[in-house]
Amino acid sequence: MLVALLSTLGALAGVATVLAVVAAAFVGSLARSFDTHAEAIPEPFPVGDRPAPSSGAENTLLIGSDSRSGLDPDGDHAAGGRSDTLMLAHVPADRRHVYLMSIMRDSWVDVPGHGQAKINAAYSWGGVPLTVQTVEQLLDVRIDHVAEIDLAGFESMTDALGGVTVQSPQDFTARGHHFVRGANRLDGEQALAFVRERYAFADADHTRVRNQQAFLRGVFDQVVSRRTLTNPGRLQEFVTATSEHLAVDPGLDATTIARLGWSLRGVRPDDLVTFTMPTAGGGTTPDGQSFVRLDEHDRAAISTALRSDDLQQWLDTRPR
């Protein structure tokens, strides 16, 4: 998800705000650790015509998948692997917020060269480049960076932080773990169960997406807390644990992340805004696949808001 990139960004951003007490050599060590352990995605972007770059704002596509570690949590044995989680991280030019929009993995969209299909099929058919192309076509905005996280890395990432507190919208049991409505303190194994589960919910992936957003917020809160930023050992362990399960485009190195992190030094946990791309019911294909219809009016409005760098205005008009 995804989570790792924003969390690593948050860690490096936090480091930048406490340079007075953290040695510059240690910051360099974190950067080297990220660049050493994070995998580079070869040719991550599509060729041919693409939307024009944004002016000041940055859009990063975050892909969460178990296929990189050979895991198959849902037991569907999807050929070629599928993107289990898809999020767009939008950082506006004013750097006052970070917006994280989840895109339902079963969203019915046009996949370039393949026609109508679930959006997660793009990863199976064409990997990261086709996934980027599909999202760019869907939203008519350019993806500046892309990061893929191995969901199995959530376990070591969470344990490196000493645990993460998440707010669950409901009680449920998943993979041998029970979660209560409200605050839950999770270790790595519990965190992995929390973000993967969908069968325990009547609305399946809808709640899973909300749980993933809750987990990301919990990680972000923990990363920028004083307990983490003033603990060099924990910070080093977290960056290493995260980057070992992360693949990024070649331009998204530690220097780029640190530069973006510095520009976001004024952002606080409450400035992280999470939401899901609105849907309009579901359907079933002739061969029996269930899919989710995106709300076309909202899709067009989000596209306009992203291009004009005014996503907050669109959110303000949405019912609470």
Tab-separated table of C-alpha atoms in Angstrom:
chain	number	residue	atom	x	y	z
A	1	MET	CA	0.000	0.000	0.000
A	2	LEU	CA	1.552	2.197	-0.218
A	3	VAL	CA	1.596	2.862	3.539
A	4	ALA	CA	5.307	2.368	3.508
A	5	LEU	CA	6.054	5.211	1.142
A	6	LEU	CA	4.111	7.836	3.070
A	7	SER	CA	5.420	6.463	6.332
A	8	THR	CA	9.019	6.552	5.148
A	9	LEU	CA	8.356	10.034	3.823
A	10	GLY	CA	6.940	10.957	7.207
A	11	ALA	CA	9.976	9.558	8.954
A	12	LEU	CA	12.409	11.509	6.802
A	13	ALA	CA	10.259	14.619	7.069
A	14	GLY	CA	10.229	14.262	10.822
A	15	VAL	CA	13.971	13.857	10.857
A	16	ALA	CA	14.264	17.139	8.989
A	17	THR	CA	12.336	18.937	11.734
A	18	VAL	CA	14.620	17.753	14.509
A	19	LEU	CA	17.984	18.238	12.836
A	20	ALA	CA	19.102	20.186	15.878
A	21	VAL	CA	19.129	16.987	17.931
A	22	VAL	CA	19.728	14.327	15.282
A	23	ALA	CA	23.166	14.210	13.722
A	24	ALA	CA	23.395	14.861	10.000
A	25	ALA	CA	25.425	11.673	9.646
A	26	PHE	CA	22.480	9.661	10.947
A	27	VAL	CA	20.152	11.255	8.395
A	28	GLY	CA	22.632	10.236	5.724
A	29	SER	CA	22.614	6.728	7.123
A	30	LEU	CA	18.825	6.566	6.792
A	31	ALA	CA	19.046	7.743	3.196
A	32	ARG	CA	21.678	5.134	2.357
A	33	SER	CA	19.578	2.453	4.023
A	34	PHE	CA	16.552	3.379	1.906
A	35	ASP	CA	18.490	3.492	-1.364
A	36	THR	CA	20.281	0.223	-0.564
A	37	HIS	CA	17.229	-1.816	0.380
A	38	ALA	CA	14.444	-0.411	-1.812
A	39	GLU	CA	14.132	-2.125	-5.192
A	40	ALA	CA	14.032	-0.052	-8.378
A	41	ILE	CA	11.121	-0.756	-10.732
A	42	PRO	CA	12.465	-1.052	-14.299
A	43	GLU	CA	10.498	1.034	-16.817
A	44	PRO	CA	7.613	1.837	-14.442
A	45	PHE	CA	5.840	4.318	-16.703
A	46	PRO	CA	3.906	3.753	-19.931
A	47	VAL	CA	5.222	4.905	-23.285
A	48	GLY	CA	3.347	7.178	-25.641
A	49	ASP	CA	0.975	10.033	-24.869
A	50	ARG	CA	0.463	10.823	-21.198
A	51	PRO	CA	-1.301	13.629	-19.292
A	52	ALA	CA	0.721	16.804	-18.829
A	53	PRO	CA	2.758	17.098	-15.607
A	54	SER	CA	1.152	18.989	-12.737
A	55	SER	CA	2.456	22.414	-11.768
A	56	GLY	CA	3.683	22.172	-8.196
A	57	ALA	CA	1.454	19.303	-7.063
A	58	GLU	CA	2.701	15.702	-7.029
A	59	ASN	CA	0.782	12.466	-7.596
A	60	THR	CA	2.189	9.133	-6.461
A	61	LEU	CA	0.509	5.828	-7.238
A	62	LEU	CA	0.798	3.367	-4.360
A	63	ILE	CA	0.334	-0.316	-5.201
A	64	GLY	CA	-0.005	-2.978	-2.533
A	65	SER	CA	0.402	-6.569	-3.615
A	66	ASP	CA	1.151	-9.961	-2.122
A	67	SER	CA	2.356	-11.279	-5.467
A	68	ARG	CA	5.921	-10.057	-4.853
A	69	SER	CA	6.240	-12.473	-1.936
A	70	GLY	CA	4.246	-15.282	-3.544
A	71	LEU	CA	1.380	-14.969	-1.060
A	72	ASP	CA	-2.261	-15.444	-2.005
A	73	PRO	CA	-4.349	-14.301	0.973
A	74	ASP	CA	-7.689	-14.577	-0.798
A	75	GLY	CA	-7.023	-17.959	-2.336
A	76	ASP	CA	-8.121	-16.842	-5.787
A	77	HIS	CA	-4.853	-17.892	-7.473
A	78	ALA	CA	-4.970	-14.888	-9.798
A	79	ALA	CA	-2.710	-15.537	-12.767
A	80	GLY	CA	0.228	-13.170	-12.905
A	81	GLY	CA	-0.632	-11.604	-9.553
A	82	ARG	CA	-3.044	-8.748	-8.928
A	83	SER	CA	-2.792	-5.431	-7.151
A	84	ASP	CA	-4.594	-6.035	-3.873
A	85	THR	CA	-4.539	-2.349	-2.903
A	86	LEU	CA	-4.437	0.770	-5.039
A	87	MET	CA	-4.141	4.330	-3.718
A	88	LEU	CA	-3.317	7.712	-5.173
A	89	ALA	CA	-1.306	10.004	-2.915
A	90	HIS	CA	-1.846	13.626	-3.917
A	91	VAL	CA	0.387	16.313	-2.447
A	92	PRO	CA	-0.915	19.785	-3.376
A	93	ALA	CA	1.373	22.606	-4.366
A	94	ASP	CA	0.764	24.450	-1.077
A	95	ARG	CA	1.980	21.368	0.875
A	96	ARG	CA	-0.669	21.871	3.558
A	97	HIS	CA	-2.151	18.391	3.312
A	98	VAL	CA	-1.506	14.906	1.999
A	99	TYR	CA	-4.534	13.323	0.319
A	100	LEU	CA	-4.783	9.571	0.012
A	101	MET	CA	-7.525	8.238	-2.266
A	102	SER	CA	-8.236	4.513	-2.330
A	103	ILE	CA	-9.468	2.996	-5.592
A	104	MET	CA	-11.491	-0.173	-5.106
A	105	ARG	CA	-9.594	-3.078	-6.636
A	106	ASP	CA	-12.760	-4.400	-8.324
A	107	SER	CA	-13.572	-1.053	-9.963
A	108	TRP	CA	-14.829	-1.612	-13.512
A	109	VAL	CA	-12.697	0.521	-15.836
A	110	ASP	CA	-11.203	0.595	-19.294
A	111	VAL	CA	-7.782	-1.068	-19.255
A	112	PRO	CA	-5.806	0.201	-22.272
A	113	GLY	CA	-5.448	-2.519	-24.874
A	114	HIS	CA	-7.753	-4.912	-23.039
A	115	GLY	CA	-11.142	-3.223	-22.796
A	116	GLN	CA	-13.441	-3.175	-19.771
A	117	ALA	CA	-12.183	-5.079	-16.736
A	118	LYS	CA	-11.495	-4.820	-13.028
A	119	ILE	CA	-8.765	-2.295	-12.389
A	120	ASN	CA	-6.583	-4.812	-10.563
A	121	ALA	CA	-6.387	-6.915	-13.744
A	122	ALA	CA	-4.113	-4.240	-15.225
A	123	TYR	CA	-1.339	-5.363	-12.896
A	124	SER	CA	-1.799	-8.966	-13.952
A	125	TRP	CA	-1.719	-8.136	-17.662
A	126	GLY	CA	0.949	-5.459	-17.758
A	127	GLY	CA	2.480	-4.937	-14.343
A	128	VAL	CA	3.235	-1.485	-13.005
A	129	PRO	CA	3.336	0.355	-16.386
A	130	LEU	CA	-0.161	-0.771	-17.408
A	131	THR	CA	-1.493	-0.024	-13.926
A	132	VAL	CA	-0.088	3.503	-14.145
A	133	GLN	CA	-1.526	3.942	-17.652
A	134	THR	CA	-4.947	2.722	-16.502
A	135	VAL	CA	-5.068	5.165	-13.579
A	136	GLU	CA	-3.789	8.041	-15.709
A	137	GLN	CA	-6.514	7.366	-18.258
A	138	LEU	CA	-9.156	7.015	-15.535
A	139	LEU	CA	-8.312	10.333	-13.850
A	140	ASP	CA	-6.669	12.232	-16.713
A	141	VAL	CA	-3.762	13.240	-14.442
A	142	ARG	CA	-0.102	12.386	-14.672
A	143	ILE	CA	1.429	9.984	-12.171
A	144	ASP	CA	4.762	11.490	-11.099
A	145	HIS	CA	5.981	8.566	-9.014
A	146	VAL	CA	4.997	5.002	-8.267
A	147	ALA	CA	5.747	2.706	-5.335
A	148	GLU	CA	4.845	-0.935	-4.818
A	149	ILE	CA	4.750	-2.405	-1.322
A	150	ASP	CA	4.820	-6.076	-0.492
A	151	LEU	CA	1.955	-6.423	2.008
A	152	ALA	CA	3.938	-9.050	3.908
A	153	GLY	CA	6.240	-6.191	4.893
A	154	PHE	CA	3.515	-4.734	7.107
A	155	GLU	CA	4.424	-7.232	9.810
A	156	SER	CA	8.088	-6.273	10.134
A	157	MET	CA	7.270	-2.593	9.575
A	158	THR	CA	4.747	-2.561	12.431
A	159	ASP	CA	7.031	-4.457	14.787
A	160	ALA	CA	9.872	-2.051	13.972
A	161	LEU	CA	7.673	0.758	15.277
A	162	GLY	CA	6.890	-1.147	18.470
A	163	GLY	CA	3.256	-1.547	17.412
A	164	VAL	CA	0.602	0.632	15.815
A	165	THR	CA	-2.739	1.860	17.161
A	166	VAL	CA	-5.669	1.768	14.718
A	167	GLN	CA	-9.307	2.779	14.996
A	168	SER	CA	-11.567	-0.037	13.825
A	169	PRO	CA	-15.091	0.874	12.680
A	170	GLN	CA	-16.490	-2.409	14.047
A	171	ASP	CA	-15.809	-5.615	15.974
A	172	PHE	CA	-14.582	-8.515	13.875
A	173	THR	CA	-12.410	-11.612	13.985
A	174	ALA	CA	-9.871	-12.395	11.277
A	175	ARG	CA	-7.187	-15.044	10.921
A	176	GLY	CA	-7.277	-15.915	14.613
A	177	HIS	CA	-7.256	-12.315	15.877
A	178	HIS	CA	-10.152	-10.358	17.379
A	179	PHE	CA	-10.477	-6.616	16.840
A	180	VAL	CA	-12.827	-4.370	18.799
A	181	ARG	CA	-14.659	-1.300	17.646
A	182	GLY	CA	-12.470	1.695	18.445
A	183	ALA	CA	-8.789	1.692	19.354
A	184	ASN	CA	-6.700	-1.459	18.847
A	185	ARG	CA	-2.968	-1.731	19.518
A	186	LEU	CA	-1.548	-4.080	16.899
A	187	ASP	CA	1.667	-6.001	16.549
A	188	GLY	CA	2.926	-7.033	13.136
A	189	GLU	CA	0.948	-10.272	12.801
A	190	GLN	CA	-2.256	-8.554	13.909
A	191	ALA	CA	-1.658	-5.655	11.525
A	192	LEU	CA	-1.344	-8.014	8.577
A	193	ALA	CA	-4.651	-9.683	9.482
A	194	PHE	CA	-6.317	-6.291	9.973
A	195	VAL	CA	-5.444	-4.905	6.527
A	196	ARG	CA	-6.069	-8.131	4.593
A	197	GLU	CA	-9.452	-9.215	5.902
A	198	ARG	CA	-12.553	-8.784	3.765
A	199	TYR	CA	-14.662	-11.908	4.263
A	200	ALA	CA	-15.715	-10.849	7.772
A	201	PHE	CA	-17.620	-7.849	6.409
A	202	ALA	CA	-20.978	-7.607	4.684
A	203	ASP	CA	-19.547	-5.019	2.278
A	204	ALA	CA	-16.260	-6.933	1.851
A	205	ASP	CA	-13.650	-4.697	0.196
A	206	HIS	CA	-15.350	-1.461	1.250
A	207	THR	CA	-14.529	-2.092	4.906
A	208	ARG	CA	-11.137	-3.565	4.031
A	209	VAL	CA	-10.242	-0.293	2.296
A	210	ARG	CA	-11.365	1.701	5.331
A	211	ASN	CA	-9.258	-0.528	7.565
A	212	GLN	CA	-6.241	-0.028	5.333
A	213	GLN	CA	-6.724	3.721	5.574
A	214	ALA	CA	-7.038	3.431	9.369
A	215	PHE	CA	-3.819	1.437	9.491
A	216	LEU	CA	-1.986	3.951	7.353
A	217	ARG	CA	-3.125	6.751	9.656
A	218	GLY	CA	-1.949	4.740	12.656
A	219	VAL	CA	1.469	4.191	11.096
A	220	PHE	CA	1.747	7.852	10.144
A	221	ASP	CA	0.829	8.932	13.690
A	222	GLN	CA	3.392	6.550	15.156
A	223	VAL	CA	6.147	7.588	12.757
A	224	VAL	CA	5.822	11.305	13.465
A	225	SER	CA	5.427	10.807	17.217
A	226	ARG	CA	8.185	11.943	19.531
A	227	ARG	CA	8.721	8.325	20.616
A	228	THR	CA	9.891	7.474	17.099
A	229	LEU	CA	11.595	10.677	15.978
A	230	THR	CA	13.790	10.852	19.067
A	231	ASN	CA	14.728	7.163	18.955
A	232	PRO	CA	17.484	6.742	16.321
A	233	GLY	CA	17.542	2.951	16.652
A	234	ARG	CA	13.811	2.596	16.115
A	235	LEU	CA	13.851	5.028	13.205
A	236	GLN	CA	16.695	3.143	11.523
A	237	GLU	CA	14.927	-0.178	12.035
A	238	PHE	CA	11.685	1.187	10.611
A	239	VAL	CA	13.266	2.659	7.477
A	240	THR	CA	15.146	-0.584	6.842
A	241	ALA	CA	12.090	-2.779	7.470
A	242	THR	CA	9.988	-0.614	5.152
A	243	SER	CA	12.452	-0.275	2.290
A	244	GLU	CA	13.180	-4.019	2.217
A	245	HIS	CA	9.594	-4.565	1.057
A	246	LEU	CA	9.353	-1.546	-1.236
A	247	ALA	CA	9.906	-1.102	-4.973
A	248	VAL	CA	9.927	2.427	-6.409
A	249	ASP	CA	10.491	4.198	-9.696
A	250	PRO	CA	14.159	5.191	-10.182
A	251	GLY	CA	13.365	8.863	-9.564
A	252	LEU	CA	11.918	8.197	-6.127
A	253	ASP	CA	15.164	7.884	-4.207
A	254	ALA	CA	15.983	9.039	-0.687
A	255	THR	CA	17.027	12.488	-1.900
A	256	THR	CA	13.678	13.034	-3.625
A	257	ILE	CA	11.749	11.756	-0.613
A	258	ALA	CA	13.764	13.910	1.794
A	259	ARG	CA	13.158	16.985	-0.387
A	260	LEU	CA	9.430	16.289	-0.433
A	261	GLY	CA	9.508	15.517	3.270
A	262	TRP	CA	11.132	18.870	4.027
A	263	SER	CA	8.448	20.653	2.003
A	264	LEU	CA	5.851	18.852	4.153
A	265	ARG	CA	7.505	19.676	7.486
A	266	GLY	CA	4.418	21.639	8.583
A	267	VAL	CA	2.029	18.732	7.990
A	268	ARG	CA	0.578	17.121	11.116
A	269	PRO	CA	-1.330	13.821	11.490
A	270	ASP	CA	-4.684	15.613	11.133
A	271	ASP	CA	-3.538	16.953	7.759
A	272	LEU	CA	-3.534	13.444	6.295
A	273	VAL	CA	-6.882	13.144	4.473
A	274	THR	CA	-8.076	9.683	3.446
A	275	PHE	CA	-11.093	8.806	1.327
A	276	THR	CA	-12.289	6.287	-1.245
A	277	MET	CA	-13.149	7.013	-4.850
A	278	PRO	CA	-16.991	6.999	-4.823
A	279	THR	CA	-18.797	4.014	-6.263
A	280	ALA	CA	-22.284	3.520	-7.684
A	281	GLY	CA	-23.271	-0.040	-6.913
A	282	GLY	CA	-22.024	-3.235	-8.453
A	283	GLY	CA	-22.626	-5.723	-11.198
A	284	THR	CA	-21.736	-9.134	-12.540
A	285	THR	CA	-20.052	-9.988	-15.822
A	286	PRO	CA	-21.428	-12.716	-18.125
A	287	ASP	CA	-18.683	-15.046	-16.851
A	288	GLY	CA	-19.685	-14.474	-13.231
A	289	GLN	CA	-17.184	-11.866	-12.037
A	290	SER	CA	-18.480	-9.375	-9.485
A	291	PHE	CA	-17.342	-5.794	-10.013
A	292	VAL	CA	-17.838	-2.291	-8.628
A	293	ARG	CA	-19.149	0.594	-10.709
A	294	LEU	CA	-17.451	3.934	-10.166
A	295	ASP	CA	-19.638	7.019	-9.818
A	296	GLU	CA	-19.049	8.739	-13.164
A	297	HIS	CA	-20.055	12.197	-11.942
A	298	ASP	CA	-17.626	11.993	-9.024
A	299	ARG	CA	-14.903	10.486	-11.214
A	300	ALA	CA	-15.094	13.496	-13.542
A	301	ALA	CA	-15.217	15.928	-10.594
A	302	ILE	CA	-12.178	14.340	-8.943
A	303	SER	CA	-10.298	14.489	-12.234
A	304	THR	CA	-11.051	18.194	-12.551
A	305	ALA	CA	-10.114	18.823	-8.907
A	306	LEU	CA	-6.792	17.015	-9.278
A	307	ARG	CA	-5.895	18.900	-12.449
A	308	SER	CA	-6.769	22.249	-10.843
A	309	ASP	CA	-5.060	21.229	-7.582
A	310	ASP	CA	-8.195	21.926	-5.563
A	311	LEU	CA	-9.133	18.540	-4.168
A	312	GLN	CA	-10.149	20.051	-0.829
A	313	GLN	CA	-12.941	22.038	-2.453
A	314	TRP	CA	-14.401	18.855	-3.918
A	315	LEU	CA	-14.170	17.128	-0.541
A	316	ASP	CA	-15.870	20.064	1.177
A	317	THR	CA	-18.913	19.611	-1.057
A	318	ARG	CA	-19.259	15.926	-0.174
A	319	PRO	CA	-21.825	14.851	2.446
A	320	ARG	CA	-20.261	14.043	5.808
